[in-house]
PDB file of C-alpha atoms in Angstrom:
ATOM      1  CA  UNK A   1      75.494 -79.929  38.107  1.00 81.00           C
ATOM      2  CA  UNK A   2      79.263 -78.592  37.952  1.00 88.00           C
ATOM      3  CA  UNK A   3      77.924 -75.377  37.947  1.00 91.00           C
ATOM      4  CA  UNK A   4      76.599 -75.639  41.315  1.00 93.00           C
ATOM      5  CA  UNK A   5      79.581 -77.677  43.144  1.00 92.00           C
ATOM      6  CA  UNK A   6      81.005 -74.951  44.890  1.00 92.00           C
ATOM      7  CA  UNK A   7      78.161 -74.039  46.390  1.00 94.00           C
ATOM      8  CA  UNK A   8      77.571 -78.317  47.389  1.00 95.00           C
ATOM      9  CA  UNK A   9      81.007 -77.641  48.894  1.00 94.00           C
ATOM     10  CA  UNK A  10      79.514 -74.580  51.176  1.00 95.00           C
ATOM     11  CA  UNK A  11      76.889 -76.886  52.432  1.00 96.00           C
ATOM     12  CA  UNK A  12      79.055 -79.685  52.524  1.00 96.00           C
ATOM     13  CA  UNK A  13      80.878 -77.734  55.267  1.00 95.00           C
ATOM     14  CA  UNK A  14      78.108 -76.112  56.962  1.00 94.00           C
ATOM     15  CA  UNK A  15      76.357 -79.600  57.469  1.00 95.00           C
ATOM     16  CA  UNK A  16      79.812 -81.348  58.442  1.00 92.00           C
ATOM     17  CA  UNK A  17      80.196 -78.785  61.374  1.00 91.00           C
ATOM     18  CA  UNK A  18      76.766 -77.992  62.621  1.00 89.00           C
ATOM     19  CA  UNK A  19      76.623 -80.778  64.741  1.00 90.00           C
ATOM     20  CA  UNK A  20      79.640 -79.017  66.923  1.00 89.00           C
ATOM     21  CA  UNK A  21      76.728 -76.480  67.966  1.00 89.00           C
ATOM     22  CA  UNK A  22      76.044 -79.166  70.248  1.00 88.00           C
ATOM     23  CA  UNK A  23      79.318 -78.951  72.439  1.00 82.00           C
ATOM     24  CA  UNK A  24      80.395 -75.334  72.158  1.00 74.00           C
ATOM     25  CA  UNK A  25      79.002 -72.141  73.589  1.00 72.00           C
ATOM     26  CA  UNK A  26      76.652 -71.643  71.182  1.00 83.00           C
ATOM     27  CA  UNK A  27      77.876 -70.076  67.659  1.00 88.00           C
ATOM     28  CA  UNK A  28      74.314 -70.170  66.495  1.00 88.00           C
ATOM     29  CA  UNK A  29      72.929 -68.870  69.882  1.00 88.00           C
ATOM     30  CA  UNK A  30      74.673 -65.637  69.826  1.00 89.00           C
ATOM     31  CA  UNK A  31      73.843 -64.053  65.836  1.00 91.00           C
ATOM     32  CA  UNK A  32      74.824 -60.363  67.136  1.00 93.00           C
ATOM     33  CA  UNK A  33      78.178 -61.700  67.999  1.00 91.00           C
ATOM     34  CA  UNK A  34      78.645 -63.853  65.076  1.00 92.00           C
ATOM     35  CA  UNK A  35      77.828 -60.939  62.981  1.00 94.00           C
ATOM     36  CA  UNK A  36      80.675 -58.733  65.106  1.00 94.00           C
ATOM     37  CA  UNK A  37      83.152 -61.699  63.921  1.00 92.00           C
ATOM     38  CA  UNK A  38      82.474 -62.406  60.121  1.00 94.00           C
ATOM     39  CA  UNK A  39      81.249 -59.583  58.838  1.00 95.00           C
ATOM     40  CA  UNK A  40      84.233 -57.103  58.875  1.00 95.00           C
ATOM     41  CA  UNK A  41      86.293 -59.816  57.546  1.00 93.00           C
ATOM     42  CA  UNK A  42      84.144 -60.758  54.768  1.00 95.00           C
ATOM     43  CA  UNK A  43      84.114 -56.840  54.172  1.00 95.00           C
ATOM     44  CA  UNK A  44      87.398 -57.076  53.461  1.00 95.00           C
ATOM     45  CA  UNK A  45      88.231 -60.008  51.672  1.00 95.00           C
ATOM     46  CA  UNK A  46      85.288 -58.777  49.562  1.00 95.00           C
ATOM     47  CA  UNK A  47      87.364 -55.606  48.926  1.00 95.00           C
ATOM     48  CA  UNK A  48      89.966 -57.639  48.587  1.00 95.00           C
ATOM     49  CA  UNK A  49      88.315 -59.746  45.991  1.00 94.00           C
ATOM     50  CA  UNK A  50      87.261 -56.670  43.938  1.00 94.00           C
ATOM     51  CA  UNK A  51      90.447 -55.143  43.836  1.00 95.00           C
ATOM     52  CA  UNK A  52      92.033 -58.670  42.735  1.00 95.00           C
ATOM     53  CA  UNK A  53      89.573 -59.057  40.091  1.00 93.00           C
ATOM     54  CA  UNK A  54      89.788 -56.005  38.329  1.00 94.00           C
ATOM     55  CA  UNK A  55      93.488 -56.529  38.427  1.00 95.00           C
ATOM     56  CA  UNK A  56      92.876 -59.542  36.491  1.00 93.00           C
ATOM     57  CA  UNK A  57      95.297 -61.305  39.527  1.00 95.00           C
ATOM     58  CA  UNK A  58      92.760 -63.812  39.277  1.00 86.00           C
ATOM     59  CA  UNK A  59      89.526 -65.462  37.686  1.00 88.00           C
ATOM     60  CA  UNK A  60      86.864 -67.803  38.657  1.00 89.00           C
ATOM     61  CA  UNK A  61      86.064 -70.794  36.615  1.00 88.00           C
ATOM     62  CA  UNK A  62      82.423 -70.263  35.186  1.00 89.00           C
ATOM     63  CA  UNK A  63      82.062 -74.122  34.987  1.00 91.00           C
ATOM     64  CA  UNK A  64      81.875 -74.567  38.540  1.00 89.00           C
ATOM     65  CA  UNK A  65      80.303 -71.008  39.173  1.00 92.00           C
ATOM     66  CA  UNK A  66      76.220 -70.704  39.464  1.00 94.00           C
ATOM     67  CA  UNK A  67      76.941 -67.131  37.260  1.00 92.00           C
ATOM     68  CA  UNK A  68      75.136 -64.610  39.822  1.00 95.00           C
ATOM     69  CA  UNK A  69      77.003 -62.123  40.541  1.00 93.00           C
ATOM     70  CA  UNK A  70      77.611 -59.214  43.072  1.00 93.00           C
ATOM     71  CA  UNK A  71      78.756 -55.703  42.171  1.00 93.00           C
ATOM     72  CA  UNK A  72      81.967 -55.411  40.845  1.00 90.00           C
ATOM     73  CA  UNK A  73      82.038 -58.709  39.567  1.00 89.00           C
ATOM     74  CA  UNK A  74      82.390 -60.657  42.268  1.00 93.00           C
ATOM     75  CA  UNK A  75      81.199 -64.455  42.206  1.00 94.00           C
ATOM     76  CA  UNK A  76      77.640 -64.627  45.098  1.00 96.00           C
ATOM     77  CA  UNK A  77      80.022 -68.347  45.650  1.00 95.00           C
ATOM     78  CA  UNK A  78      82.356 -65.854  47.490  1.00 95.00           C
ATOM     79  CA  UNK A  79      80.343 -64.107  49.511  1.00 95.00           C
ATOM     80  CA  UNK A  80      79.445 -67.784  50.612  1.00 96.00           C
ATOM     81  CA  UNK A  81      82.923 -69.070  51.065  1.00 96.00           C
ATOM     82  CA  UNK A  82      83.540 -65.532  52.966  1.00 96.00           C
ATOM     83  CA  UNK A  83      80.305 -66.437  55.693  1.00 95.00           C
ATOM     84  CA  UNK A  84      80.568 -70.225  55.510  1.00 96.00           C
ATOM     85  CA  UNK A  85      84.460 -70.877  56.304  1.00 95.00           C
ATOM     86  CA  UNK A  86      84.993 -68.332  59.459  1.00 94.00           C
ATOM     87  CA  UNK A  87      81.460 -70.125  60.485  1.00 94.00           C
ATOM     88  CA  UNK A  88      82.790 -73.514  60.517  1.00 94.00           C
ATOM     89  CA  UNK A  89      86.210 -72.110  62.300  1.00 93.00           C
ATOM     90  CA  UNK A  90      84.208 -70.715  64.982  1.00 92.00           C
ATOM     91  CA  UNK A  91      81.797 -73.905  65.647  1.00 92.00           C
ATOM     92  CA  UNK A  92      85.118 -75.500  65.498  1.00 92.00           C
ATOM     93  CA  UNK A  93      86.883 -73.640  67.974  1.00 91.00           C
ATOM     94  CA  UNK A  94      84.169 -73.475  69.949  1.00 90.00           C
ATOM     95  CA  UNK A  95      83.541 -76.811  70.161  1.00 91.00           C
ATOM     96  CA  UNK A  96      87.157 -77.599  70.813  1.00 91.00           C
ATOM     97  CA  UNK A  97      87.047 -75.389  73.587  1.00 90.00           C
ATOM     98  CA  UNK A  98      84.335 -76.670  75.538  1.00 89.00           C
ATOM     99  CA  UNK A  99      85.621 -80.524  75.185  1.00 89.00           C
ATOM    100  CA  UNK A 100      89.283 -79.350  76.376  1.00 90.00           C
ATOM    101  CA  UNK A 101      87.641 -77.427  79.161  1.00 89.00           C
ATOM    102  CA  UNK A 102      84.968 -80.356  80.270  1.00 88.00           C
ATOM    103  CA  UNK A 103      88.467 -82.859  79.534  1.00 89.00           C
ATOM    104  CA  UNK A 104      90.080 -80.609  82.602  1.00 87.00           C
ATOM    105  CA  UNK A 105      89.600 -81.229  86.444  1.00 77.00           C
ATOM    106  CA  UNK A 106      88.731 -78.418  87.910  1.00 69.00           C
ATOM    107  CA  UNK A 107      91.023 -77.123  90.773  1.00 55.00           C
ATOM    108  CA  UNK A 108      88.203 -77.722  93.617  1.00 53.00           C
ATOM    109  CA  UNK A 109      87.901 -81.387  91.938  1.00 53.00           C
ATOM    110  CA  UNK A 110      91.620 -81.989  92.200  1.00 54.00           C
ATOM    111  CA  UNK A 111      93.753 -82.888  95.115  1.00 52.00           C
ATOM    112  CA  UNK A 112      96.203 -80.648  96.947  1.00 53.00           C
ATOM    113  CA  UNK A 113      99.436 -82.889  95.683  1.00 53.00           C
ATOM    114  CA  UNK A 114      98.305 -82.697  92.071  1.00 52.00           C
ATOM    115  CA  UNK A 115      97.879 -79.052  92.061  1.00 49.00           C
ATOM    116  CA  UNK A 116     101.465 -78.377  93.308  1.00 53.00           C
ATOM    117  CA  UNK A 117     103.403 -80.145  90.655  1.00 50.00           C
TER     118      UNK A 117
END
């Protein structure tokens, strides 16, 4: 089972958030511009990742690891953590956004007094 928990801990995450599809803009809705926003990173922290692992700057613990692999010995768990986390920022964000902007009278809605302070 350890070899599996960070992977628990990706769905952990994704399950712990998707429920703030229902107040945002739709994260899910939109895949093409989901795509635009975590793919290029991931890219990079991939590259990143390679580059730090042939370095030997760091390791991954097999005992939590599932032992696929992607090229250039990079852990699948990362690719995962690389889509999962930005995935869960933006449902965040999103979500925060559209309580903050429902939260806020509009300017129609408000009177002229409060608008002038």
């Amino acid at each position: 089972m350890e070899r599996w928990q960070y992977l628990i801990v990706m769905g952990l995450c994704l399950a712990g958030t998707l429920p703030l599809e229902s107040f945002g803009g739709g994260v899910y809705r939109r895949p093409a511009r989901l795509a635009r926003c975590v793919f290029p990173v991931a890219a990079v922290f991939l590259v990143w990742d390679a580059i730090a692992i042939a370095a030997g700057v760091w390791t991954y613990s097999p005992r939590y690891l599932t032992g696929w692999s992607l090229p250039l010995a990079i852990p699948v768990e990362e690719l995962v953590f690389f889509l999962v986390i930005p995935l869960c920022a933006l449902l965040t964000y999103s979500a925060v956004e559209a309580i903050l902007h429902r939260l806020r009278p509009t300017a129609a809605s408000s009177s002229p007094s409060e608008r002038t302070r």
